[in-house]
mmCIF file of C-alpha atoms and ligand atoms in Angstrom:
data_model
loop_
_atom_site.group_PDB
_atom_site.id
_atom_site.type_symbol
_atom_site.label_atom_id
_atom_site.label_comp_id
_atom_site.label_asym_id
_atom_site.label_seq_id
_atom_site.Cartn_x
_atom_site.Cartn_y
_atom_site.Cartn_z
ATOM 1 C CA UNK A 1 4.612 -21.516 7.323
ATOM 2 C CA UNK A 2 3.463 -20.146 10.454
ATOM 3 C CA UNK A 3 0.810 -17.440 10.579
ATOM 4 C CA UNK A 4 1.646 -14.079 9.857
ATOM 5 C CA UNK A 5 0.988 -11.564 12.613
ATOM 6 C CA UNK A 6 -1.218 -9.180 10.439
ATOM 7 C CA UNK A 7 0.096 -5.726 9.318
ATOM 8 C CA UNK A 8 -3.054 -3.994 11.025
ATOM 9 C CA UNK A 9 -5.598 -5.394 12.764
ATOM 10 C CA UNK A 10 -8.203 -3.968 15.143
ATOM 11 C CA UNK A 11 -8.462 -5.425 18.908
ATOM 12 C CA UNK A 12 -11.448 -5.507 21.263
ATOM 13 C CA UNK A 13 -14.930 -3.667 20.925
ATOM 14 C CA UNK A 14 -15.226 0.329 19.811
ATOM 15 C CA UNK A 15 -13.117 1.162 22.939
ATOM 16 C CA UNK A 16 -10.301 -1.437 21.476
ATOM 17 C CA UNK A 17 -7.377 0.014 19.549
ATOM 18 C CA UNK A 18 -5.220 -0.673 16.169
ATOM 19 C CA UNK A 19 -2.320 -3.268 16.683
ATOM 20 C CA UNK A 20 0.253 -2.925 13.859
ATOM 21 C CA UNK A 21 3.248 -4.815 13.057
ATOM 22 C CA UNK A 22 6.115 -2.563 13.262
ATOM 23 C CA UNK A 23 7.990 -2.860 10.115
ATOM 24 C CA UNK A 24 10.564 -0.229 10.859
ATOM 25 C CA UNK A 25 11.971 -3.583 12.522
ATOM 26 C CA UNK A 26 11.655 -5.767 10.264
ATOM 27 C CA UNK A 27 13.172 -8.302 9.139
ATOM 28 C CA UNK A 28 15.221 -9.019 12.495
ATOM 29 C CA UNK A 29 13.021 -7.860 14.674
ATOM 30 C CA UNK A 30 9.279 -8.999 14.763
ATOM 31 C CA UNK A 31 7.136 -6.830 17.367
ATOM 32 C CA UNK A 32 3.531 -5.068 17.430
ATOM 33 C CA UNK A 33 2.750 -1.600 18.400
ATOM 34 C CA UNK A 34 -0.584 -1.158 20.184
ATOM 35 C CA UNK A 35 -2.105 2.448 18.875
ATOM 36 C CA UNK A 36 -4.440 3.653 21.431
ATOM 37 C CA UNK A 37 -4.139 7.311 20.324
ATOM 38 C CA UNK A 38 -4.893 9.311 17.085
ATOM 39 C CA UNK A 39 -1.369 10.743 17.242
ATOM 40 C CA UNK A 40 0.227 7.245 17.638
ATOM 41 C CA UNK A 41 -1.370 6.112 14.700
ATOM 42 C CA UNK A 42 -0.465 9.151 12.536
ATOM 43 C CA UNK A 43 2.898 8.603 13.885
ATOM 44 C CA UNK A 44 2.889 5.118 12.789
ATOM 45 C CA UNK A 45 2.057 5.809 9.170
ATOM 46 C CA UNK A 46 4.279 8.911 8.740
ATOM 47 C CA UNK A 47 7.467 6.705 10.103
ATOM 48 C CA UNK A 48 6.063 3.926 7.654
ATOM 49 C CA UNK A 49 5.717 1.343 10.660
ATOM 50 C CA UNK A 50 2.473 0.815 8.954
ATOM 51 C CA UNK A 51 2.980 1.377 5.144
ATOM 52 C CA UNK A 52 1.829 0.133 1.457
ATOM 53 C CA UNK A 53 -1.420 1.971 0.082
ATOM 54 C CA UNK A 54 -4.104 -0.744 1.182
ATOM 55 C CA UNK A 55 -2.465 -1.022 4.542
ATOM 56 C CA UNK A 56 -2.445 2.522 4.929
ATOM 57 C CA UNK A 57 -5.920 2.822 4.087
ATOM 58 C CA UNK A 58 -6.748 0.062 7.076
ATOM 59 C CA UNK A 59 -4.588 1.784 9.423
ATOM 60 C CA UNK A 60 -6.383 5.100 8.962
ATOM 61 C CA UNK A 61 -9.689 3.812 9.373
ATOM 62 C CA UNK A 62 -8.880 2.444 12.427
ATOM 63 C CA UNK A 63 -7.012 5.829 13.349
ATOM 64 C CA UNK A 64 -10.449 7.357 12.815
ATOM 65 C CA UNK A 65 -12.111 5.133 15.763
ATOM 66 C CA UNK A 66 -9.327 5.812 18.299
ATOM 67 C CA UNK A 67 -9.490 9.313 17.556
ATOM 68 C CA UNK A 68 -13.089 9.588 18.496
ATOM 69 C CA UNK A 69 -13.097 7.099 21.699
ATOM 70 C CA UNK A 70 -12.376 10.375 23.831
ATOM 71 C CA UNK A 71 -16.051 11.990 22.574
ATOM 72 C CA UNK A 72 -17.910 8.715 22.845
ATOM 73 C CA UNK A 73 -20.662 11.107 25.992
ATOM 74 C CA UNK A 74 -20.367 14.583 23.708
ATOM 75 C CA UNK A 75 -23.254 15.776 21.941
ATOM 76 C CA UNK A 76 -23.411 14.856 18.746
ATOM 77 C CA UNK A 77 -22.280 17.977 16.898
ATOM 78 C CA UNK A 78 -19.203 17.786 19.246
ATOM 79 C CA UNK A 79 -18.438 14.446 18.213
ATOM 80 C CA UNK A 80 -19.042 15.304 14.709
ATOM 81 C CA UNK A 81 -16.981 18.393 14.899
ATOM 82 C CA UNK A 82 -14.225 16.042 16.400
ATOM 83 C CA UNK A 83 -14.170 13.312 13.693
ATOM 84 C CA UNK A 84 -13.311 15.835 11.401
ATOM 85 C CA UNK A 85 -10.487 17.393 12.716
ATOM 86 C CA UNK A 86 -9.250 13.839 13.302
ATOM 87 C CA UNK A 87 -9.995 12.847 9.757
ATOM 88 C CA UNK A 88 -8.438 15.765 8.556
ATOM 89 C CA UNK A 89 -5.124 15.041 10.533
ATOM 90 C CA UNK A 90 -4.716 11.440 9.687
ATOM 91 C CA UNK A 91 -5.125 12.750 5.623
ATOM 92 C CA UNK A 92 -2.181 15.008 6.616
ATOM 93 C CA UNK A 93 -0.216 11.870 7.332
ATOM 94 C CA UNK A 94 1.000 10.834 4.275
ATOM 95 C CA UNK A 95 0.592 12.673 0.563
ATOM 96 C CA UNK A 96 0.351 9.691 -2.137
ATOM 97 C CA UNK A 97 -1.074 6.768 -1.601
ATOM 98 C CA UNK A 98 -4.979 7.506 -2.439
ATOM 99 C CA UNK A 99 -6.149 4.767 -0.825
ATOM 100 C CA UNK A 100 -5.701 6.924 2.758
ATOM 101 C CA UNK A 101 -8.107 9.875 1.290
ATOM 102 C CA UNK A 102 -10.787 7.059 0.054
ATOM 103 C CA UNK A 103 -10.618 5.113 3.024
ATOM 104 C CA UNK A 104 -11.277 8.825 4.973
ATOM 105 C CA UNK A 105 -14.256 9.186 2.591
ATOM 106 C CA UNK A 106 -16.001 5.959 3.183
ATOM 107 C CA UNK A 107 -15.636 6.651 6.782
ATOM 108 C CA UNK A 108 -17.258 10.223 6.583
ATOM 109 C CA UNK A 109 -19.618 9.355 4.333
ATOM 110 C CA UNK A 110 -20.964 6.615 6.963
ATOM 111 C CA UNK A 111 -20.953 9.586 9.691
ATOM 112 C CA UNK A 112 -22.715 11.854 7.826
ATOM 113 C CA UNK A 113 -25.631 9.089 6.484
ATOM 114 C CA UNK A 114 -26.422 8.878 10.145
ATOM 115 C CA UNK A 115 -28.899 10.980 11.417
ATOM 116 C CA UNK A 116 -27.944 13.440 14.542
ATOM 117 C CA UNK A 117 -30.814 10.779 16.349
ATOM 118 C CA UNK A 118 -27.808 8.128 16.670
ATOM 119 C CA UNK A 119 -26.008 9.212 19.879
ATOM 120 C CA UNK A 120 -22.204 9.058 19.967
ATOM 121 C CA UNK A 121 -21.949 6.674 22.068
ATOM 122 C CA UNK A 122 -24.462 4.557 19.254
ATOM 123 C CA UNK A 123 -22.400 6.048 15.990
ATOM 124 C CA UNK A 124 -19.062 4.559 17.301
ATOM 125 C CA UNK A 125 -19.602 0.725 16.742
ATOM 126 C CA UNK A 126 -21.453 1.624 13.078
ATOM 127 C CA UNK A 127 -17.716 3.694 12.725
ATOM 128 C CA UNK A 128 -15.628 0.449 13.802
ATOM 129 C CA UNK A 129 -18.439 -1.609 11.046
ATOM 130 C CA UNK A 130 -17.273 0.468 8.168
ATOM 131 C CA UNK A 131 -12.917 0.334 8.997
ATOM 132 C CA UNK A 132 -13.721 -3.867 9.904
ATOM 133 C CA UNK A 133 -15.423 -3.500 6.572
ATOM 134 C CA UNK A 134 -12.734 -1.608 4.682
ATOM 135 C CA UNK A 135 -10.422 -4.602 5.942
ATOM 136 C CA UNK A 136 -12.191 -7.575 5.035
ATOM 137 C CA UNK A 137 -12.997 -6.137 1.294
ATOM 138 C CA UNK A 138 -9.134 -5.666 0.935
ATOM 139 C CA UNK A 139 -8.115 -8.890 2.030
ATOM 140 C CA UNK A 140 -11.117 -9.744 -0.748
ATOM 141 C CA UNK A 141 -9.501 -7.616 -3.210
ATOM 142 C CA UNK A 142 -6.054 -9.510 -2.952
ATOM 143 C CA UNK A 143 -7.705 -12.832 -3.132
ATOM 144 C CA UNK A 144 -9.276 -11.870 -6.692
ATOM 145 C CA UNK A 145 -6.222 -10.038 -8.146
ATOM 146 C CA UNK A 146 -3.663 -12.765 -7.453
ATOM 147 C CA UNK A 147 -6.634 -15.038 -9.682
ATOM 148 C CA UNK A 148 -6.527 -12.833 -12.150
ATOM 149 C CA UNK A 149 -3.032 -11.621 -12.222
ATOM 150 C CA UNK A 150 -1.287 -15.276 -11.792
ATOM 151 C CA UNK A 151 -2.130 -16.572 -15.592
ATOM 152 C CA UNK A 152 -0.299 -13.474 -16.747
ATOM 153 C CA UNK A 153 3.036 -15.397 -15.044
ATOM 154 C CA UNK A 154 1.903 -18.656 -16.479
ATOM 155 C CA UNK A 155 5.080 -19.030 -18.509
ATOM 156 C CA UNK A 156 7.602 -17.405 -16.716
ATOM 157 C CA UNK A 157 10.544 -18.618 -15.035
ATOM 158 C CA UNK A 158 11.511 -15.517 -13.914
ATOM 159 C CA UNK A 159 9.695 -12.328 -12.228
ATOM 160 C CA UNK A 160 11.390 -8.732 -11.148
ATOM 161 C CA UNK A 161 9.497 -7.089 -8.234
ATOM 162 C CA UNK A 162 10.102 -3.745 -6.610
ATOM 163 C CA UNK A 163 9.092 -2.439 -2.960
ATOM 164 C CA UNK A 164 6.937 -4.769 -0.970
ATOM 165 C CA UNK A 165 3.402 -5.263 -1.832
ATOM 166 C CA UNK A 166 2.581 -8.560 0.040
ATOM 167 C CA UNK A 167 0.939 -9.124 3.175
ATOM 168 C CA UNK A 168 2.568 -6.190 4.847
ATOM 169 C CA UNK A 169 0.887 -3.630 2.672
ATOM 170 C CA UNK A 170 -2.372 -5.177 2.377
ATOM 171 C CA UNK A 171 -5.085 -6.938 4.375
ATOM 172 C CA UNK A 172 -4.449 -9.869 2.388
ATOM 173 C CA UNK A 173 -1.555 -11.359 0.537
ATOM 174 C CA UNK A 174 -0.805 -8.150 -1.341
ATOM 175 C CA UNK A 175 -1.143 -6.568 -4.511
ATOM 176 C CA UNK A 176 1.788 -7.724 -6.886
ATOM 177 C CA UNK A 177 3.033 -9.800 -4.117
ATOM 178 C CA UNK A 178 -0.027 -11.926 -3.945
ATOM 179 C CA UNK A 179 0.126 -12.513 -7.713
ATOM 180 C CA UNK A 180 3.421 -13.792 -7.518
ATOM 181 C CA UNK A 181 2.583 -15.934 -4.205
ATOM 182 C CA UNK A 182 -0.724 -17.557 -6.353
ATOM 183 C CA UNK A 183 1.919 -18.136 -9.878
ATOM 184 C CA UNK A 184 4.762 -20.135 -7.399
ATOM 185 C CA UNK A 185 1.775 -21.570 -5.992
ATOM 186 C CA UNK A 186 0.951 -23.410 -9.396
ATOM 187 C CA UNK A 187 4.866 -23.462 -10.587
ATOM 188 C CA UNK A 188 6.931 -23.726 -7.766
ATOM 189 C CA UNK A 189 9.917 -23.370 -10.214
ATOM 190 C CA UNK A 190 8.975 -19.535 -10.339
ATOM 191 C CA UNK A 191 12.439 -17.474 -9.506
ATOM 192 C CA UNK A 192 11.596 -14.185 -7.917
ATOM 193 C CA UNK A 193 14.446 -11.026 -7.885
ATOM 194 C CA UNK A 194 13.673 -8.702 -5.528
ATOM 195 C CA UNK A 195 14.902 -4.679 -5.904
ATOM 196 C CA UNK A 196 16.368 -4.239 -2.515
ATOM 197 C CA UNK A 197 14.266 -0.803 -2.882
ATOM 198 C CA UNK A 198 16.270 2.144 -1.526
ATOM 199 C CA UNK A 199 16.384 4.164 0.354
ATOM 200 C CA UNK A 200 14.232 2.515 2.806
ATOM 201 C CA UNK A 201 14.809 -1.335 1.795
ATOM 202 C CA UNK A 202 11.319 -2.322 1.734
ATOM 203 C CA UNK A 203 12.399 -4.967 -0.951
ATOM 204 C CA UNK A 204 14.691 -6.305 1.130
ATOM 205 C CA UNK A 205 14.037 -6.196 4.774
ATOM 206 C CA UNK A 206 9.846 -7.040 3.179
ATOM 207 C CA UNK A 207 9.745 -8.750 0.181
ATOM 208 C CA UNK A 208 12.566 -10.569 0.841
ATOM 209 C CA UNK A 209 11.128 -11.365 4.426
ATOM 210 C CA UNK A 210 7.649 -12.718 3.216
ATOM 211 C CA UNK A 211 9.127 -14.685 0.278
ATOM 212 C CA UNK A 212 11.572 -16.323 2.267
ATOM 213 C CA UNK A 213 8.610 -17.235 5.019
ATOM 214 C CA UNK A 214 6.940 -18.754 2.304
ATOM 215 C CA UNK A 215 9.104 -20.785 0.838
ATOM 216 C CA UNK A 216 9.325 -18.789 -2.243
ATOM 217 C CA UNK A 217 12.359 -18.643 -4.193
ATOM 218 C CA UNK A 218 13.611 -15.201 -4.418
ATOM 219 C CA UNK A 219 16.951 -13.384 -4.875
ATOM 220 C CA UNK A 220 17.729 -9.781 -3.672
ATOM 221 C CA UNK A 221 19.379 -7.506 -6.242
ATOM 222 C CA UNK A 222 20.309 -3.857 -5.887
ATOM 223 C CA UNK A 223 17.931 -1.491 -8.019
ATOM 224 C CA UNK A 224 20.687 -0.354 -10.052
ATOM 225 C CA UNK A 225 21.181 -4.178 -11.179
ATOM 226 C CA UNK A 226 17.519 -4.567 -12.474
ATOM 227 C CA UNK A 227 18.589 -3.570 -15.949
ATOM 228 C CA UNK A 228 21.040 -6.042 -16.122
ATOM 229 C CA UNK A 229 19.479 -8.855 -14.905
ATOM 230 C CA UNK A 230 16.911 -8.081 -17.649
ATOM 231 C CA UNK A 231 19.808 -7.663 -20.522
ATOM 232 C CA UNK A 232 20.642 -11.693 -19.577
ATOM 233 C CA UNK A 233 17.198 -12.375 -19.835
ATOM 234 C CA UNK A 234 16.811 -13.680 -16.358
ATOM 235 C CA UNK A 235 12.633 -12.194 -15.868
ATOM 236 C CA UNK A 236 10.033 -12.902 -18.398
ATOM 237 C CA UNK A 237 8.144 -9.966 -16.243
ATOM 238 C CA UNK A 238 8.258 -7.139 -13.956
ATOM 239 C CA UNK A 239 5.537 -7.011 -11.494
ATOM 240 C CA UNK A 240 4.655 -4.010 -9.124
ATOM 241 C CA UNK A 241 1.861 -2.626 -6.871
ATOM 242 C CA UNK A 242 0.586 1.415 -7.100
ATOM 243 C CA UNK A 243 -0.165 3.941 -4.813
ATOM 244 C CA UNK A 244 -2.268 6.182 -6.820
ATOM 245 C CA UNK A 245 -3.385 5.312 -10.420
ATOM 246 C CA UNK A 246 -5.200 7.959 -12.904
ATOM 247 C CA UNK A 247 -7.942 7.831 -15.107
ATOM 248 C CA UNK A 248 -5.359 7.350 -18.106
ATOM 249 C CA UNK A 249 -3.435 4.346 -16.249
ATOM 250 C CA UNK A 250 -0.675 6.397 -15.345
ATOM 251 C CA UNK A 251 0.860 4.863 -11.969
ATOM 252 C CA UNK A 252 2.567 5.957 -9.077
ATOM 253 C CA UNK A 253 4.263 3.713 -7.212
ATOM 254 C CA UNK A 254 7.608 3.815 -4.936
ATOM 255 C CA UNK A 255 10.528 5.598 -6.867
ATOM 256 C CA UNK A 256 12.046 3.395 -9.235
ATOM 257 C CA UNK A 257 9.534 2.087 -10.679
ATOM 258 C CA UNK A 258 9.148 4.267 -13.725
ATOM 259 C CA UNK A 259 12.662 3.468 -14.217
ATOM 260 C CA UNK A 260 11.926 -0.386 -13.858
ATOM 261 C CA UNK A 261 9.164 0.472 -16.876
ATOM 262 C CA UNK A 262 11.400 2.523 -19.273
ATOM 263 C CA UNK A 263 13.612 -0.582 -19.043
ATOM 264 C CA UNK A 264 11.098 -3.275 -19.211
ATOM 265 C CA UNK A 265 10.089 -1.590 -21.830
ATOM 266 C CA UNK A 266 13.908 -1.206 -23.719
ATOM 267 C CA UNK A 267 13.718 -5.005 -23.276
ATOM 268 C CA UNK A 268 10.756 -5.943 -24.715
ATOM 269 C CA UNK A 269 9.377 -7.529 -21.352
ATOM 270 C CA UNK A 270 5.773 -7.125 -20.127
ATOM 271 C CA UNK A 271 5.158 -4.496 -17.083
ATOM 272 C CA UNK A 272 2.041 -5.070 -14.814
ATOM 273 C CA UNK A 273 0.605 -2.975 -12.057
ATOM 274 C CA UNK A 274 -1.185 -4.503 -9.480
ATOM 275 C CA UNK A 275 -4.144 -2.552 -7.395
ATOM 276 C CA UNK A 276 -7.354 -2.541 -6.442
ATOM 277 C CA UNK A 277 -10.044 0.034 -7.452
ATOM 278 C CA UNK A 278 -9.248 1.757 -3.846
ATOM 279 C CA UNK A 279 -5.982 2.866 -5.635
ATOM 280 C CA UNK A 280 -7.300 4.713 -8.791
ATOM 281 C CA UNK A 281 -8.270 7.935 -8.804
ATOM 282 C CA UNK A 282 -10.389 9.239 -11.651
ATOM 283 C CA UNK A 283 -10.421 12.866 -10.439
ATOM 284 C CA UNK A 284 -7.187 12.816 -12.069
ATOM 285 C CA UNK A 285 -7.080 12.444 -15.595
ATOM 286 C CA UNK A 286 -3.783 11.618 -16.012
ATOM 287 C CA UNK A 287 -0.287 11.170 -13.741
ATOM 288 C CA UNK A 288 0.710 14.870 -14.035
ATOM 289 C CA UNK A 289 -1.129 15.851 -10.550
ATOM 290 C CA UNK A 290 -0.301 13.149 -8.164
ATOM 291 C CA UNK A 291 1.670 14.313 -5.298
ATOM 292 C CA UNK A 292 4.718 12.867 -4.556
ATOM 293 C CA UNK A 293 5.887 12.806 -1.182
ATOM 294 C CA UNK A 294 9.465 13.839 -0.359
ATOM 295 C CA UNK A 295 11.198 12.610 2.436
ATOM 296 C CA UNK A 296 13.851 13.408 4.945
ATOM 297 C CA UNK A 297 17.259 13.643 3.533
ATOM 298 C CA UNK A 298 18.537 11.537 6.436
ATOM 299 C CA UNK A 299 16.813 8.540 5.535
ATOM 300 C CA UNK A 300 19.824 8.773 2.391
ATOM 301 C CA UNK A 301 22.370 10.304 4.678
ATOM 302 C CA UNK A 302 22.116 8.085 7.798
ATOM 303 C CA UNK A 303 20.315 5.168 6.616
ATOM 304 C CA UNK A 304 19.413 2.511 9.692
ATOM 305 C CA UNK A 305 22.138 4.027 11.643
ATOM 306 C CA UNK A 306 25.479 5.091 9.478
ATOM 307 C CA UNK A 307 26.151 8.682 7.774
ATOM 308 C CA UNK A 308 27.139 7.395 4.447
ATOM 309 C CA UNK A 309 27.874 10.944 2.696
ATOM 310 C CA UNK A 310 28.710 13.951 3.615
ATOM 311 C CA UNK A 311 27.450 16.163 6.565
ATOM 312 C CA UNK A 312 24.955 18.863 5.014
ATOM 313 C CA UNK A 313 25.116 17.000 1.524
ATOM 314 C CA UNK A 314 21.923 18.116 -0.339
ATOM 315 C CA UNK A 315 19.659 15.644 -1.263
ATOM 316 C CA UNK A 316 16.640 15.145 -3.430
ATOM 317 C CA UNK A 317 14.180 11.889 -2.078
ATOM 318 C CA UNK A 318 11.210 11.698 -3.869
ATOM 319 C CA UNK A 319 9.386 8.669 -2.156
ATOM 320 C CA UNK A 320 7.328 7.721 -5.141
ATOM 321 C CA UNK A 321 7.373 8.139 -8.992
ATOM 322 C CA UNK A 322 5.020 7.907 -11.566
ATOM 323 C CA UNK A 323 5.167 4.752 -14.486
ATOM 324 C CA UNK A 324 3.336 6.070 -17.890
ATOM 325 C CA UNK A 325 0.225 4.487 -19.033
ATOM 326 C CA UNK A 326 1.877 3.385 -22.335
ATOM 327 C CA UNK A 327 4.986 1.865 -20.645
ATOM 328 C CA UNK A 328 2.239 -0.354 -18.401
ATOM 329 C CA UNK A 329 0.761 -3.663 -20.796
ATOM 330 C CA UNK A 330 -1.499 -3.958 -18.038
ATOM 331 C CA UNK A 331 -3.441 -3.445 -14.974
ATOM 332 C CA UNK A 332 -4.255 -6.261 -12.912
ATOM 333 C CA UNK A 333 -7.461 -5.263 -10.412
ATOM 334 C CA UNK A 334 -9.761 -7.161 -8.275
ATOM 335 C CA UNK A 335 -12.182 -6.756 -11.455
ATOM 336 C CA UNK A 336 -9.933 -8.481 -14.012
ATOM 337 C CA UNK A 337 -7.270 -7.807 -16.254
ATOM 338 C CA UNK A 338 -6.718 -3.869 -17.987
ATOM 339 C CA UNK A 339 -5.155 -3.637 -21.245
ATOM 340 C CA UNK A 340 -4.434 -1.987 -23.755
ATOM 341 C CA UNK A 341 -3.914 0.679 -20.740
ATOM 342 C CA UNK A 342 -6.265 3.831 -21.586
ATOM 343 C CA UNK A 343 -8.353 5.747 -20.434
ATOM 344 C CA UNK A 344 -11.716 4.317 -21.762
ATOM 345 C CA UNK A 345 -10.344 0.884 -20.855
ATOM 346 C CA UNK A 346 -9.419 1.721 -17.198
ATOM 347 C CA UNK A 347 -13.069 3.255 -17.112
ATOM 348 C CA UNK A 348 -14.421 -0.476 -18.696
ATOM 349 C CA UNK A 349 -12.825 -1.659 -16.095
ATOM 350 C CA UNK A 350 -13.777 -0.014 -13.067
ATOM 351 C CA UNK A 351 -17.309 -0.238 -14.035
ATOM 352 C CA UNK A 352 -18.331 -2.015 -11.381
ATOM 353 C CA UNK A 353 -16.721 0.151 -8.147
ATOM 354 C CA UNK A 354 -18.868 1.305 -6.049
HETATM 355 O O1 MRU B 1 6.479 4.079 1.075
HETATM 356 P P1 MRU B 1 5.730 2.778 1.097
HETATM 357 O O2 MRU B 1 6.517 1.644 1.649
HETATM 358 O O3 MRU B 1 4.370 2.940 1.738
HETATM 359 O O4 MRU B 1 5.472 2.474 -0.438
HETATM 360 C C1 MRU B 1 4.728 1.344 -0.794
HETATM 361 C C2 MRU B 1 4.679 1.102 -2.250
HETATM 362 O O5 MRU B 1 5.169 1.865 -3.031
HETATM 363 C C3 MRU B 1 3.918 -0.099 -2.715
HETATM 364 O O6 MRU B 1 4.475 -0.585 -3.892
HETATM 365 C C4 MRU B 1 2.472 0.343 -2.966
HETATM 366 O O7 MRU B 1 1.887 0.856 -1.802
HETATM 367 C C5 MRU B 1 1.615 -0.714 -3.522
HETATM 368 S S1 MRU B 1 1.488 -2.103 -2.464
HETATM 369 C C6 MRU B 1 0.159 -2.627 -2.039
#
């Protein structure tokens, strides 16, 4: 396999900028986008050319450096001043995925822990640190989950995976993705069916993509045909990643995926979510209060180029959806393995998050 140009990376010294992989253009089309402005990067997360929770998280980071390159010679409380506002705007970018808000935090907490005696010309590089930091722990992160996570697929001969939580969406081999990557790694006999994921297709113009690089063998299905290839018992498991996860267990994820647990569920299979602690958010005690973004109704309308219903049809497109705790049998993290899925257990479990 050749190596993957990374989903976000950072390039050159404080005054460098955030080089993404444009995904919009995926899978035909394989091209990076150099972000050398806060606005680009905003831009780049709102369209989803950057997209997945961890990756998002990255991407912001980054954001947060480029946005403050143009007050690198301001006074301090100018440059402090500024960083918020950009902080602010890049948490305006997209509503769901936590993992944007916490990566915000752990950059703002670094500005504020340094004294006004740091210029801004000297708090800059300590900024770049803490995003270069963010990265590396993610990639971490995926490493441990897909340990964890991969005797859970032990005996299967068949997984069902929604969206695309692999190397695209992560700083490392993914969430649920890179659990799936580590069980074909040790049985190569491992069939994978991918949801094709509408409206957007991230299951098949991603998932599909970064299996299929990898020599992983994996077969697109529509959404609506994930209940039936369960009925002939063709997945032992469904596997998925989560964009925000409550105290409870309760999971958001991209829509469909409560669906995919209510049927996993009806068919007696096991459901796993995969995330890292960056994903939960215990402010939350249960799923009821995550917002879910809602998109334009021309990504259903005019999908990648074609009006396929009718002009000024009204539409409903709820990008995510929430799984219930009790329809999850577990939560793979970087820490271990989650289950029974409760409250008390997902606090067990996070015990050592910083
Ligand atoms: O709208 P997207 O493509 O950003 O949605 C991504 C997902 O829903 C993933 O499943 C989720 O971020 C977990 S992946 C690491």
């Amino acid at each position: 396999m050749q190596t993957p140009i990374p989903a976000v990376q950072w390039v050159g010294d404080e005054r460098g900028c955030v080089r993404l992989l444009d995904q919009t253009l995926l899978p035909t089309e394989e091209r990076t986008l150099d972000c050398t402005t806060v606005e680009m990067v905003f831009e780049a997360i709102r369209s989803l050319r950057v997209r997945g929770a961890p990756a998002i998280g990255v991407a912001a980071a980054y954001g947060v450096i480029v946005g403050c390159q143009a007050k690198i010679e301001s006074p301090r409380a100018e440059f402090n001043a500024h960083f918020e506002q950009i902080v602010d705007y890049l948490a305006s970018s997209r509503p769901t995925a936590v993992n944007l808000f916490w990566a915000l935090d752990r950059m703002r907490r670094v500005l504020r822990a340094l004294d006004n005696v740091f210029t801004s010309r000297q708090v800059l590089p300590r900024l770049l640190s803490e995003a270069q930091m963010i990265e590396t722990e993610d990639r971490a992160m995926c490493t441990a989950m897909a340990q964890h996570g991969a005797p859970l697929l032990a005996n299967c001969t068949g997984v069902l995976t929604h969206c695309n939580t692999g190397g695209l969406a992560t700083a490392g081999e993914g969430t649920a993705l890179a659990v799936i990557i580590e069980a074909a790694r040790r049985n190569s006999a491992l069939k994978v069916y991918a949801d094709e994921t509408r409206p957007l297709l991230q299951g098949a113009r991603l998932t599909a993509w970064e299996l299929m690089q990898r020599n992983i063998n994996v077969t697109l299905i529509c959404d609506s045909m994930a209940a039936w290839v369960m009925k002939q018992k063709r997945v032992q498991a469904v596997i998925v990643g989560a964009d925000r996860i409550a105290a409870n267990g309760d999971a958001a994820n991209k829509i469909g995926t409560y669906g995919l647990s209510v049927l996993a569920h009806a068919h007696d299979i096991p459901f796993y979510v995969v995330a890292p602690s960056s994903t939960f958010d215990l402010t939350l005690p249960n799923g009821n209060g995550i917002p879910i973004e809602e998109r334009a109704a021309t990504e259903i309308t005019h999908g990648f180029g074609r009006q396929t219903a009718p002009t000024d049809c009204p539409v409903f497109n709820p990008a995510f959806d929430v799984a219930p705790a009790e329809k999850i049998t577990a939560i793979i993290t970087e820490q271990g393995v989650i289950s029974p899925v409760t409250t008390e257990n997902v606090r067990r479990g996070l015990a050592h998050s910083t």
